[in-house]
XYZ file of C-alpha atoms in Angstrom:
354
model
C -15.099 -17.756 -6.933
C -17.798 -15.654 -5.095
C -18.681 -12.321 -6.822
C -17.906 -9.076 -4.861
C -21.256 -8.026 -3.248
C -22.192 -4.609 -4.836
C -23.623 -2.315 -2.247
C -24.513 1.272 -1.937
C -22.388 3.413 0.352
C -25.438 4.991 2.376
C -27.046 1.759 2.578
C -27.285 1.450 6.469
C -30.660 -0.584 6.544
C -30.805 -3.822 8.570
C -31.364 -7.436 6.856
C -33.270 -10.136 8.464
C -31.087 -13.479 8.648
C -32.749 -16.269 10.702
C -34.089 -14.404 13.847
C -31.505 -11.638 13.724
C -31.452 -8.197 11.995
C -27.979 -7.244 10.635
C -26.460 -4.520 8.540
C -25.246 -5.122 5.169
C -21.460 -4.981 6.351
C -22.448 -7.699 9.172
C -23.690 -9.764 6.142
C -21.008 -9.478 4.296
C -18.602 -10.434 7.116
C -20.655 -13.520 7.628
C -20.642 -14.498 3.815
C -17.330 -13.678 3.019
C -15.337 -14.727 6.076
C -13.837 -11.520 7.126
C -11.458 -11.404 9.860
C -10.619 -15.248 9.156
C -7.788 -16.633 11.537
C -4.503 -14.894 10.284
C -1.239 -14.783 12.171
C -0.016 -11.315 13.199
C 1.973 -9.424 10.417
C 5.098 -9.323 12.477
C 5.117 -13.099 12.382
C 3.926 -13.091 8.742
C 7.018 -10.837 7.706
C 9.332 -13.028 9.958
C 8.182 -16.299 8.366
C 8.155 -15.167 4.749
C 11.449 -15.356 2.629
C 10.099 -12.793 0.282
C 6.536 -10.839 -0.081
C 5.293 -9.844 -3.592
C 4.153 -6.138 -3.542
C 1.282 -5.113 -5.842
C 2.120 -2.709 -8.638
C 0.845 0.470 -9.500
C -2.983 1.277 -8.923
C -3.353 4.999 -8.908
C -1.215 5.598 -11.976
C -2.730 3.012 -13.880
C -6.417 4.529 -13.222
C -5.135 7.633 -14.457
C -4.127 6.370 -17.782
C -7.974 5.380 -18.495
C -9.296 8.355 -20.084
C -13.116 7.040 -19.200
C -12.067 7.454 -15.319
C -12.048 10.785 -13.160
C -9.851 10.875 -10.377
C -10.998 12.802 -7.708
C -8.849 15.973 -6.973
C -9.195 15.517 -3.240
C -9.286 11.638 -2.284
C -8.095 10.343 -5.666
C -9.219 6.660 -6.069
C -10.627 6.414 -2.553
C -14.238 7.117 -3.593
C -13.942 4.414 -6.787
C -15.633 1.765 -4.464
C -18.823 3.906 -4.376
C -19.259 3.826 -8.178
C -20.127 0.847 -10.300
C -17.696 1.414 -13.200
C -14.978 2.982 -11.057
C -14.953 0.021 -8.635
C -14.909 -2.685 -11.436
C -11.772 -0.864 -12.821
C -10.383 -0.828 -9.426
C -11.173 -4.401 -8.577
C -9.782 -5.570 -11.918
C -6.289 -4.227 -11.186
C -6.392 -5.666 -7.846
C -7.302 -8.954 -9.235
C -4.382 -9.074 -11.638
C -2.010 -8.671 -8.742
C -3.963 -11.335 -6.827
C -3.896 -13.666 -9.807
C -0.296 -13.295 -10.245
C 0.675 -14.123 -6.259
C -1.628 -16.890 -6.531
C -0.262 -18.249 -9.776
C 3.150 -18.382 -8.197
C 2.155 -19.090 -4.547
C 3.969 -15.883 -3.172
C 2.802 -14.146 -0.308
C 1.302 -11.117 -1.500
C 1.063 -7.382 -0.239
C -2.052 -5.255 -1.006
C -2.615 -1.803 -0.012
C -5.803 -0.132 0.783
C -7.075 2.687 -1.811
C -6.637 5.376 0.800
C -3.343 7.055 0.189
C -5.312 10.576 0.152
C -8.150 9.508 2.600
C -7.304 11.834 5.436
C -10.237 13.485 7.203
C -9.741 17.074 5.878
C -9.535 15.419 2.104
C -12.640 13.218 2.531
C -14.889 16.083 3.749
C -13.653 18.433 0.781
C -14.613 15.519 -1.499
C -17.901 15.522 0.177
C -17.719 11.773 1.868
C -17.655 12.840 5.243
C -20.530 10.745 6.357
C -18.957 7.422 4.976
C -16.488 5.203 6.506
C -14.322 5.867 3.534
C -11.003 4.254 5.128
C -12.956 1.075 6.616
C -14.985 0.626 3.220
C -11.941 0.373 1.162
C -10.338 -2.151 3.374
C -13.578 -3.877 3.471
C -13.619 -3.806 -0.577
C -10.290 -5.052 -0.735
C -10.492 -7.993 2.033
C -13.633 -9.351 -0.047
C -11.357 -9.692 -2.962
C -8.947 -11.264 -0.866
C -11.230 -13.690 0.282
C -12.247 -15.068 -2.964
C -9.172 -16.602 -3.227
C -9.792 -19.666 -0.625
C -6.775 -20.796 1.112
C -4.532 -18.779 -0.574
C -6.103 -15.620 1.138
C -4.025 -16.605 4.072
C -0.632 -15.642 2.221
C -2.206 -12.110 1.214
C -1.768 -9.371 3.678
C -3.528 -5.992 3.249
C -1.873 -2.503 4.803
C -3.789 0.430 5.796
C -2.260 3.109 3.481
C -1.230 6.531 4.720
C 0.729 9.207 3.285
C 2.227 12.782 3.635
C -0.597 15.827 3.813
C 0.914 17.948 0.929
C 2.889 17.117 -2.216
C 4.955 13.787 -1.763
C 7.652 15.137 -3.943
C 8.112 18.261 -2.164
C 9.698 18.142 1.348
C 8.784 21.856 1.792
C 5.297 20.986 2.364
C 5.985 18.427 5.121
C 4.389 18.925 8.327
C 6.114 19.312 11.876
C 6.343 16.139 13.717
C 3.589 17.156 16.338
C 1.354 18.809 13.717
C 1.778 15.611 11.591
C 0.994 13.208 14.646
C -2.210 15.249 15.232
C -3.141 15.492 11.584
C -2.565 11.670 10.703
C -3.981 10.386 14.029
C -7.651 10.137 12.728
C -6.794 8.048 9.434
C -4.232 5.885 11.394
C -7.390 5.049 13.705
C -9.963 4.550 11.111
C -7.839 1.884 9.401
C -6.602 0.224 12.498
C -10.356 -0.130 13.643
C -11.208 -1.541 10.212
C -9.073 -4.588 10.715
C -6.027 -4.034 8.354
C -3.002 -6.241 9.064
C -0.649 -3.368 9.382
C -0.144 0.340 8.597
C 1.996 1.777 6.030
C 2.879 5.376 5.594
C 4.431 5.676 2.317
C 5.886 7.988 -0.396
C 7.429 10.263 2.442
C 10.008 13.093 1.366
C 10.912 14.523 4.853
C 11.863 13.294 8.293
C 9.512 15.474 10.150
C 6.228 14.407 8.944
C 7.673 10.678 8.807
C 8.349 11.044 12.538
C 4.882 12.550 13.195
C 3.142 9.747 11.151
C 5.133 7.282 13.029
C 3.893 8.531 16.343
C 0.175 8.616 15.035
C 0.350 4.729 13.686
C 2.318 3.871 16.877
C -0.554 5.342 19.203
C -3.072 2.656 17.440
C -1.158 -0.435 18.723
C -0.723 -1.651 15.250
C 2.165 -2.737 13.605
C 3.511 -0.158 11.189
C 6.148 0.386 8.562
C 7.312 3.872 7.212
C 8.489 4.218 3.642
C 10.658 6.958 2.086
C 11.420 8.352 -1.225
C 15.240 8.466 -1.614
C 17.800 10.030 -3.662
C 20.902 8.302 -5.136
C 23.202 9.926 -2.244
C 21.379 8.023 0.380
C 19.249 10.719 1.673
C 15.392 11.703 1.932
C 14.269 14.420 -0.204
C 14.583 16.926 2.442
C 18.409 16.090 2.617
C 18.270 14.026 5.751
C 20.615 10.717 5.586
C 18.912 7.649 5.633
C 20.965 6.584 8.703
C 19.834 9.636 10.703
C 16.031 9.229 9.588
C 15.887 5.844 10.908
C 17.897 6.241 14.007
C 15.471 9.280 14.762
C 12.191 7.579 14.151
C 13.106 4.440 15.834
C 14.238 6.900 19.110
C 10.935 8.952 18.870
C 8.141 6.392 18.334
C 7.146 3.667 20.967
C 6.738 1.069 19.770
C 9.088 1.878 16.769
C 8.220 0.763 13.274
C 8.428 -2.789 12.378
C 10.541 -1.981 9.556
C 11.251 0.744 6.930
C 10.562 0.433 3.176
C 11.488 2.853 0.234
C 8.994 3.343 -2.869
C 8.544 5.463 -5.927
C 12.275 4.949 -6.422
C 13.889 3.189 -9.156
C 15.985 -0.017 -8.140
C 19.342 1.818 -9.613
C 18.726 4.454 -7.094
C 17.750 2.546 -4.235
C 20.781 0.278 -4.478
C 22.728 3.234 -4.820
C 21.153 4.873 -1.707
C 21.534 1.688 0.360
C 25.132 1.375 -0.175
C 26.340 5.025 0.371
C 29.336 5.223 2.636
C 28.195 8.369 4.414
C 24.669 8.592 4.362
C 23.607 4.874 4.789
C 24.921 2.231 7.322
C 24.472 -1.411 8.296
C 21.531 -0.355 10.488
C 19.702 0.960 7.353
C 20.290 -2.199 5.507
C 18.983 -4.074 8.446
C 15.888 -2.087 9.001
C 15.046 -1.287 5.436
C 13.366 -4.538 4.081
C 12.121 -3.735 0.957
C 11.369 -1.593 -2.189
C 8.129 -0.812 -4.488
C 9.984 0.434 -7.351
C 9.399 2.552 -10.226
C 10.313 2.081 -13.830
C 12.047 5.444 -14.351
C 15.681 6.017 -13.159
C 14.834 9.751 -12.702
C 15.145 12.249 -10.096
C 11.495 12.830 -8.213
C 11.544 16.393 -9.878
C 11.944 14.807 -13.043
C 9.138 12.448 -12.590
C 7.100 15.017 -11.117
C 7.445 16.967 -14.222
C 7.078 14.397 -16.951
C 4.566 14.677 -19.445
C 4.524 11.063 -20.412
C 4.686 7.896 -18.810
C 8.521 6.421 -18.355
C 8.374 2.675 -18.787
C 11.011 0.250 -18.315
C 11.001 -3.354 -20.034
C 8.914 -5.764 -17.721
C 11.507 -8.540 -17.742
C 14.524 -6.072 -16.843
C 12.434 -4.568 -14.244
C 11.537 -7.897 -12.567
C 15.183 -9.094 -13.015
C 16.783 -5.966 -11.279
C 14.201 -5.910 -8.574
C 14.425 -9.513 -7.530
C 18.055 -9.066 -7.399
C 17.751 -7.199 -4.360
C 16.631 -10.226 -2.278
C 19.603 -11.931 -3.209
C 21.810 -8.958 -2.905
C 20.518 -7.111 0.490
C 18.092 -9.995 1.697
C 15.137 -7.451 0.711
C 11.772 -9.009 1.719
C 8.974 -6.881 0.448
C 9.473 -6.187 -3.311
C 6.806 -4.837 -5.736
C 6.108 -1.878 -7.997
C 5.124 1.790 -7.966
C 4.858 4.116 -10.716
C 4.974 2.684 -14.388
C 4.394 -0.789 -13.349
C 1.524 -2.744 -14.296
C 0.710 -6.417 -14.242
C 3.553 -7.229 -16.818
C 6.017 -5.946 -14.490
C 4.812 -7.612 -11.447
C 4.492 -10.714 -13.542
C 8.261 -10.900 -14.377
C 9.249 -9.922 -10.903
C 7.096 -12.998 -9.486
C 8.614 -15.308 -12.033
C 12.143 -14.148 -11.373
C 11.738 -14.176 -7.555
C 10.273 -18.079 -7.976
C 13.276 -18.850 -10.076
C 15.467 -17.468 -7.495
C 13.763 -18.814 -4.205
C 13.770 -22.395 -5.906
C 17.673 -22.131 -6.505
C 18.729 -20.375 -2.821
C-alpha cells in the first residue's frame, strides 16, 4: 500500500510533471486516484445490506495525554502536524482494516465536527481549506485499500454550533441555515460522498442544518441524540422532528440516524408508543452507538470513560439490523477498534445466516 503523502498546509507551490506545472493537491489526485468512479451514495445505501460505521475518533484522541485537542476546532487541525496526523491516521486505519478484513461496506467521517468558519478563524486556520484538506487526507487513506476502497464512503461531518448536549444552545432555523451554509458548501465542493449533520440536540438547529445541506445539492443525513422516551434532547418527539424536517427541506434528507446514544436507549426510543411511529422506523436507518446507558447530562458530567464489554457491544448493536433493519451501525463515545471489531464479526455472522 502507498504511504500517505506528507505535505505542509501552506505549500501552494507548483510542481513540474511532464510538460505541466501542477499543485501538490493535483499531484496527489493523480498519484492517489482521487475521485475514482463511485456510485452515488443513495444507490450505495440502497444496495448495501448493512454498512459498518467507524468508532470513536475524537474521544480516543482525547485519551492520548501526548496530544493537545484544539479548544476551537478539536481534531480538525491534526492533519497539519506530523505527530498528530499520524495518530489520527492510525485510528482511521484501524477501522479501515476491520472493514477490509470482514469485507463490509464502511462509513468514515471527515474530522470536521467543529470546523465551521468562525471556529476555524478562532483557531487561526482561516487561510487554509480545513474542510477540504480533511477530506483529502481521509480520501488518500481510503484509496490505499485498492478495490476495497469502492466499499468505503466518506461523509462530510457537521454538527451544531454550541454544546451538543444542551438544546438551549441551539440556533433558530434561519440562523442555523445561514451559519452552517459555508461549511456545508466547503465539504460538498471538496467531493465528499454525502453530508452528515450529527449529534443534534434540538429540532430548530437540525432544521436549519438540513436547509443548508439541501442547498448544496448533495445527498445528506441528519442524526439526533435521543432520550429513551423517543424524543430529542429538547423534548421534540422523534415523529414530529422527522416529519417537520422532511416537510421543510427540499430535497429532504436521504435518511436519519441516531448517534451518541446507547443501543438500549435507541431501541426504547424507536418503539415508544407515543413519540415514535412507523415513519420514524422507516426513515431512521442506523445508530452510531456509545458504550454507556446514561443520559446525555450524565455522560457530559462523567469524569471517566464508561466502557462496555466489546463483545456485548457488538452483539447488541448488530442485533438492531435483524430487529429493525438498521443499515448503518457503528460506534461513538467509548468505542475503539475492539468494539468495532466485534460489531463487524457479529454483523458478518448475522448476514451470512439471514
